[in-house]
Amino acid sequence: MTATIIDGKAAAAELGDAIAVETLRLREKGIEPGLAVVLVGDNPASEIYVRSKTAKTAALGMHSVLHKMPGETAQTDLLSLIDRLNADPAIHGILVQLPLPPQIDSDTIIAAIAPAKDVDGFHPLTAGRLAAGLPGLKPCTPLACIILAKRIHKKLDGLEAVVIGRSNIVGKPVAQLLLAENATVTITHSKTRDLPAVCRRADILIAAIGKAEFVRADWIKPGATVIDVGINRVLADGGKTRVVGDVAYEEARAVAGAITPVPGGVGPMTIACLMLNTLRAACDIAGLPQPKI
Ligand code: NAD
């Protein structure tokens, strides 16, 4: 058996088309959804992410602003910028690219973003609403995982889902979203005993660890759906680097029923979900109903 490849690029393009249509509808009402992306310092990976996010925003017909600040920026200066963006009526979403330099406390910065504009979904209020099952913006990468899993399973009701990783950015919120979809959820982490055995229970396995090709084929139940969140740069032949996921893709493909590739899986869908959140935030702030996407 060879797994179905869940094409994140194609899925993201479909979602992007729907977002562009709704954005046009909103513009006809005089509202141009606006996303401000803030980059502090010159981390090369962050530069790449930020560039693709701002390019995509503009491509879908939204207002896109990039604020680049030097690596030695003081926390108070970043907080002042966030205050200005919170008050700016042309901005509906604010994303501060992580990681931040060591003199800046990420938690303080995230908490300063107006929850209505929290398109990354990391604000404690947004996380609390998600945990309580209340409506609100959903963090982009976890939402991307659910959308991709639902390309295979129309409903997740009663399915065994195992999440590897318990970060606030991926592991915990994806577990909450799975729970909201009525899956039976197990969260595993670095202290989990016999991780392969727990993973073998999964109908849906979500890997968000940050360790290259960590999940092996014999951890996967035959026919399971595997969503690989990992982005790991490894040295390839010729001294170049290449990006691999947290799952040993080639061997996993022979066992899984469906699998997301890296790159081309969760990554592009995460960016599409950021656009979706910006559109949703713009509708909410304007007091308009949510788009039917
Ligand atoms: P993190 O470092 O904050 O969390 C990693 C988690 O993995 C921790 O909860 C830890 O308990 C768990 N872990 C570590 N070693 C383990 C082990 N040996 N066994 C079991 N669990 C273990 O990372 P993160 O921010 O959640 O990101 C995880 C991965 O996802 C990274 O590769 C990151 O680059 C990637 N990521 C991708 C996207 C995307 O858009 N595709 C977005 C965010 C993160």
Coordinates of C-alpha atoms and ligand atoms in Angstrom, one line a residue:
M1 CA 0.0 0.0 0.0
T2 CA 1.2 3.5 -0.7
A3 CA -0.3 6.4 1.2
T4 CA -2.4 9.1 -0.4
I5 CA -0.3 12.3 -0.4
I6 CA -2.3 15.2 1.1
D7 CA -1.2 18.0 -1.1
G8 CA -1.0 21.1 1.1
K9 CA -0.1 23.4 -1.7
A10 CA -3.2 22.5 -3.7
A11 CA -5.5 22.6 -0.6
A12 CA -4.0 26.0 0.3
A13 CA -4.6 27.3 -3.3
E14 CA -8.3 26.2 -3.1
L15 CA -8.7 28.0 0.3
G16 CA -6.9 31.0 -1.1
D17 CA -9.3 31.3 -4.0
A18 CA -12.3 31.2 -1.6
I19 CA -10.6 33.9 0.6
A20 CA -9.9 36.1 -2.5
V21 CA -13.6 36.0 -3.4
E22 CA -14.7 36.9 0.1
T23 CA -12.0 39.6 0.3
L24 CA -13.4 41.2 -2.9
R25 CA -16.9 41.1 -1.4
L26 CA -15.6 42.9 1.7
R27 CA -13.7 45.5 -0.4
E28 CA -17.0 46.3 -2.2
K29 CA -18.4 47.2 1.2
G30 CA -15.4 49.6 1.7
I31 CA -13.4 47.3 4.0
E32 CA -9.9 46.1 3.0
P33 CA -8.7 43.4 5.3
G34 CA -5.2 44.5 6.5
L35 CA -2.4 42.3 8.0
A36 CA 0.6 43.8 9.7
V37 CA 3.6 41.5 10.1
V38 CA 6.4 42.5 12.5
L39 CA 9.9 41.1 12.1
V40 CA 12.6 41.9 14.7
G41 CA 16.1 41.0 13.7
D42 CA 17.4 39.1 10.7
N43 CA 16.8 35.4 11.4
P44 CA 17.1 34.0 7.8
A45 CA 14.2 31.4 8.3
S46 CA 12.0 34.2 9.7
E47 CA 12.8 36.4 6.8
I48 CA 11.6 33.6 4.4
Y49 CA 8.3 33.0 6.4
V50 CA 7.6 36.8 6.6
R51 CA 8.2 37.3 2.9
S52 CA 5.8 34.5 1.9
K53 CA 3.2 35.8 4.3
T54 CA 3.2 39.4 3.1
A55 CA 3.3 38.3 -0.6
K56 CA 0.3 36.0 -0.1
T57 CA -1.6 38.8 1.7
A58 CA -1.2 41.1 -1.2
A59 CA -1.9 38.3 -3.8
L60 CA -5.4 37.7 -2.2
G61 CA -6.3 41.4 -2.4
M62 CA -5.6 42.3 1.2
H63 CA -3.7 45.3 2.6
S64 CA -0.2 44.1 3.7
V65 CA 2.3 45.9 5.8
L66 CA 5.7 44.7 6.9
H67 CA 7.5 46.3 9.9
K68 CA 11.1 45.4 10.0
M69 CA 12.9 46.3 13.2
P70 CA 16.6 45.9 14.0
G71 CA 17.7 43.0 16.2
E72 CA 18.7 45.3 19.1
T73 CA 15.1 46.8 19.3
A74 CA 14.1 47.5 22.9
Q75 CA 10.9 45.8 24.2
T76 CA 9.3 49.2 24.9
D77 CA 9.8 50.2 21.2
L78 CA 8.1 47.0 20.0
L79 CA 5.3 47.5 22.5
S80 CA 4.8 51.0 21.2
L81 CA 4.5 49.7 17.6
I82 CA 1.9 47.1 18.8
D83 CA -0.1 49.9 20.5
R84 CA -0.1 51.8 17.2
L85 CA -1.2 48.8 15.2
N86 CA -3.9 47.9 17.8
A87 CA -5.3 51.4 17.2
D88 CA -4.9 51.5 13.4
P89 CA -8.3 51.0 11.7
A90 CA -6.6 49.8 8.5
I91 CA -5.1 46.8 10.3
H92 CA -7.2 43.8 11.3
G93 CA -4.5 41.3 12.0
I94 CA -1.2 41.6 13.8
L95 CA 1.5 38.9 13.5
V96 CA 4.8 39.2 15.4
Q97 CA 7.2 36.7 13.9
L98 CA 8.8 34.4 16.5
P99 CA 11.4 33.8 17.8
L100 CA 12.2 37.3 19.2
P101 CA 15.6 38.4 20.3
P102 CA 16.6 37.6 23.9
Q103 CA 16.0 41.1 25.3
I104 CA 12.3 40.8 24.4
D105 CA 9.8 38.6 26.3
S106 CA 7.6 36.9 23.8
D107 CA 4.8 36.3 26.3
T108 CA 4.6 40.1 27.1
I109 CA 4.5 40.9 23.4
I110 CA 1.8 38.3 22.6
A111 CA -0.3 39.6 25.5
A112 CA -0.1 43.2 24.2
I113 CA -1.8 42.3 20.9
A114 CA -5.5 43.3 20.8
P115 CA -7.3 39.9 21.0
A116 CA -9.6 41.0 18.1
K117 CA -6.4 41.3 15.9
D118 CA -4.7 38.1 17.2
V119 CA -4.6 36.3 13.9
D120 CA -1.8 34.0 15.1
G121 CA -4.1 32.9 17.9
F122 CA -1.4 32.9 20.6
H123 CA -2.9 35.5 23.0
P124 CA -3.9 33.9 26.3
L125 CA -7.5 35.0 25.8
T126 CA -7.7 33.4 22.4
A127 CA -6.1 30.2 23.8
G128 CA -8.6 30.3 26.7
R129 CA -11.6 30.7 24.3
L130 CA -10.3 27.7 22.3
A131 CA -10.0 25.6 25.5
A132 CA -13.5 26.6 26.6
G133 CA -15.0 25.8 23.2
L134 CA -16.0 29.4 22.7
P135 CA -16.0 31.0 19.2
G136 CA -12.8 32.9 18.3
L137 CA -9.8 32.9 16.0
K138 CA -8.0 29.5 15.8
P139 CA -4.2 29.3 15.7
C140 CA -3.0 28.9 12.1
T141 CA -0.9 25.7 12.1
P142 CA -3.3 23.7 14.3
L143 CA -6.2 24.8 12.1
A144 CA -4.2 23.8 9.0
C145 CA -3.7 20.3 10.5
I146 CA -7.4 19.9 11.0
I147 CA -8.3 21.1 7.5
L148 CA -5.8 18.7 6.0
A149 CA -7.0 15.8 8.1
K150 CA -10.5 16.5 7.0
R151 CA -9.5 16.1 3.3
I152 CA -9.3 12.4 4.2
H153 CA -11.9 12.0 7.0
K154 CA -15.1 14.0 6.5
K155 CA -15.8 13.6 10.2
L156 CA -13.3 13.0 13.0
D157 CA -15.9 11.8 15.4
G158 CA -14.6 9.0 17.6
L159 CA -11.3 8.6 15.8
E160 CA -8.2 8.0 17.9
A161 CA -5.9 11.0 17.5
V162 CA -2.4 11.1 18.9
V163 CA -0.5 14.4 19.0
I164 CA 3.3 14.3 19.6
G165 CA 4.3 17.6 21.2
R166 CA 2.7 19.9 23.8
S167 CA 3.8 23.3 22.7
N168 CA 1.4 26.3 23.1
I169 CA 1.9 27.0 19.4
V170 CA 1.0 23.6 17.9
G171 CA 0.6 20.6 20.3
K172 CA -1.9 21.9 22.8
P173 CA -4.1 23.9 20.4
V174 CA -4.2 21.1 17.8
A175 CA -5.4 18.8 20.6
Q176 CA -8.1 21.2 21.5
L177 CA -9.3 21.4 17.9
L178 CA -9.3 17.7 17.6
L179 CA -11.4 17.5 20.8
A180 CA -13.8 20.0 19.3
E181 CA -14.1 17.7 16.3
N182 CA -15.0 14.8 18.7
A183 CA -11.8 12.8 18.3
T184 CA -10.4 10.9 21.2
V185 CA -7.2 12.7 21.9
T186 CA -3.9 11.7 23.4
I187 CA -1.2 14.3 23.9
T188 CA 2.3 12.9 24.1
H189 CA 5.6 14.6 24.8
S190 CA 9.3 14.0 25.7
K191 CA 8.4 12.2 28.9
T192 CA 5.8 9.8 27.4
R193 CA 6.6 6.2 28.1
D194 CA 6.7 3.9 25.0
L195 CA 5.8 6.6 22.5
P196 CA 5.8 4.2 19.5
A197 CA 3.2 2.0 21.2
V198 CA 1.0 5.1 21.9
C199 CA 1.4 6.3 18.3
R200 CA 0.4 2.9 16.9
R201 CA -3.1 3.5 18.4
A202 CA -3.7 6.5 16.2
D203 CA -6.1 6.8 13.3
I204 CA -4.7 10.3 13.0
L205 CA -1.1 11.0 14.1
I206 CA 0.0 14.6 14.3
A207 CA 3.8 15.1 14.7
A208 CA 5.0 18.5 16.1
I209 CA 8.3 17.7 17.7
G210 CA 11.1 19.5 15.8
K211 CA 13.2 16.4 15.4
A212 CA 14.1 15.3 11.8
E213 CA 12.5 12.1 10.7
F214 CA 11.9 11.1 14.3
V215 CA 8.6 9.1 13.7
R216 CA 9.4 5.8 12.1
A217 CA 7.2 3.5 9.9
D218 CA 6.7 1.0 12.7
W219 CA 5.1 3.7 14.9
I220 CA 2.2 4.1 12.4
K221 CA -0.9 2.0 12.4
P222 CA -1.5 0.7 8.8
G223 CA -3.9 3.0 7.0
A224 CA -3.5 5.9 9.5
T225 CA -3.5 9.5 8.5
V226 CA -0.2 11.3 9.3
I227 CA 0.0 15.0 9.6
D228 CA 3.7 16.2 9.8
V229 CA 4.1 19.6 11.2
G230 CA 7.9 19.5 11.5
I231 CA 10.2 21.8 9.6
N232 CA 13.8 20.6 10.1
R233 CA 16.8 21.7 8.1
V234 CA 19.3 18.8 7.6
L235 CA 22.5 18.6 5.7
A236 CA 22.1 17.0 2.2
D237 CA 24.7 15.7 -0.2
G238 CA 26.9 18.4 -1.6
G239 CA 26.8 20.4 1.7
K240 CA 23.5 22.0 0.9
T241 CA 20.6 21.9 3.4
R242 CA 17.2 20.4 2.7
V243 CA 14.0 20.6 4.7
V244 CA 12.5 17.4 6.2
G245 CA 9.6 16.8 8.6
D246 CA 9.3 15.0 11.9
V247 CA 8.2 11.8 10.2
A248 CA 10.5 9.5 8.1
Y249 CA 8.4 10.2 5.0
E250 CA 9.7 7.6 2.6
E251 CA 9.2 4.6 4.9
A252 CA 6.0 6.1 6.5
R253 CA 4.4 6.3 3.1
A254 CA 4.4 2.5 2.8
V255 CA 2.3 2.1 5.9
A256 CA 0.1 5.2 6.3
G257 CA -3.2 5.6 4.5
A258 CA -2.5 9.3 3.9
I259 CA 0.4 11.6 4.7
T260 CA 1.3 15.3 4.4
P261 CA 4.7 15.9 2.7
V262 CA 7.4 18.3 4.0
P263 CA 7.7 20.7 2.3
G264 CA 4.3 21.2 0.7
G265 CA 2.0 20.0 3.4
V266 CA 1.2 21.9 6.6
G267 CA 3.4 24.9 5.8
P268 CA 1.4 26.4 2.8
M269 CA -1.9 25.6 4.5
T270 CA -0.7 27.5 7.6
I271 CA -0.2 30.6 5.5
A272 CA -3.6 30.2 4.0
C273 CA -5.1 29.9 7.5
L274 CA -3.4 33.2 8.4
M275 CA -5.2 34.8 5.5
L276 CA -8.5 33.2 6.6
N277 CA -8.0 34.6 10.1
T278 CA -7.3 38.1 8.8
L279 CA -10.5 37.9 6.8
R280 CA -12.4 36.7 9.8
A281 CA -10.9 39.4 12.1
A282 CA -11.9 42.0 9.5
C283 CA -15.5 40.8 9.4
D284 CA -15.7 40.6 13.2
I285 CA -14.2 44.1 13.7
A286 CA -16.6 45.5 11.1
G287 CA -19.6 43.7 12.8
L288 CA -20.3 41.7 9.6
P289 CA -21.2 38.0 9.5
Q290 CA -18.4 35.5 9.1
P291 CA -17.7 34.4 5.5
K292 CA -19.0 31.0 4.6
I293 CA -15.6 29.3 4.1
Ligands
NAD1 P1 8.6 23.1 20.5 O1 10.0 22.8 20.6 O2 8.0 24.2 21.2 O3 7.8 21.8 21.1 C1 8.3 20.5 20.7 C2 7.5 19.5 21.5 O4 8.0 18.2 21.1 C3 7.6 19.6 23.0 O5 6.3 19.7 23.6 C4 8.3 18.3 23.5 O6 7.7 17.8 24.7 C5 8.1 17.4 22.3 N1 9.2 16.5 22.2 C6 10.5 16.8 22.1 N2 11.3 15.7 22.1 C7 10.4 14.7 22.2 C8 10.6 13.3 22.2 N3 11.8 12.8 22.2 N4 9.5 12.5 22.3 C9 8.3 13.1 22.3 N5 8.0 14.4 22.3 C10 9.1 15.2 22.2 O7 8.2 23.1 19.0 P2 6.9 23.6 18.2 O8 6.9 25.1 18.1 O9 5.7 22.9 18.7 O10 7.2 23.1 16.7 C11 7.3 21.7 16.4 C12 7.8 21.6 15.0 O11 6.8 22.1 14.1 C13 9.1 22.3 14.6 O12 9.8 21.5 13.7 C14 8.7 23.6 14.0 O13 9.6 24.1 13.1 C15 7.4 23.1 13.3 N6 6.4 24.1 13.0 C16 5.9 24.2 11.8 C17 4.9 25.1 11.4 C18 4.4 25.1 10.0 O14 3.8 26.1 9.6 N7 4.5 24.0 9.3 C19 4.5 26.0 12.4 C20 5.0 25.9 13.7 C21 6.0 24.9 14.0

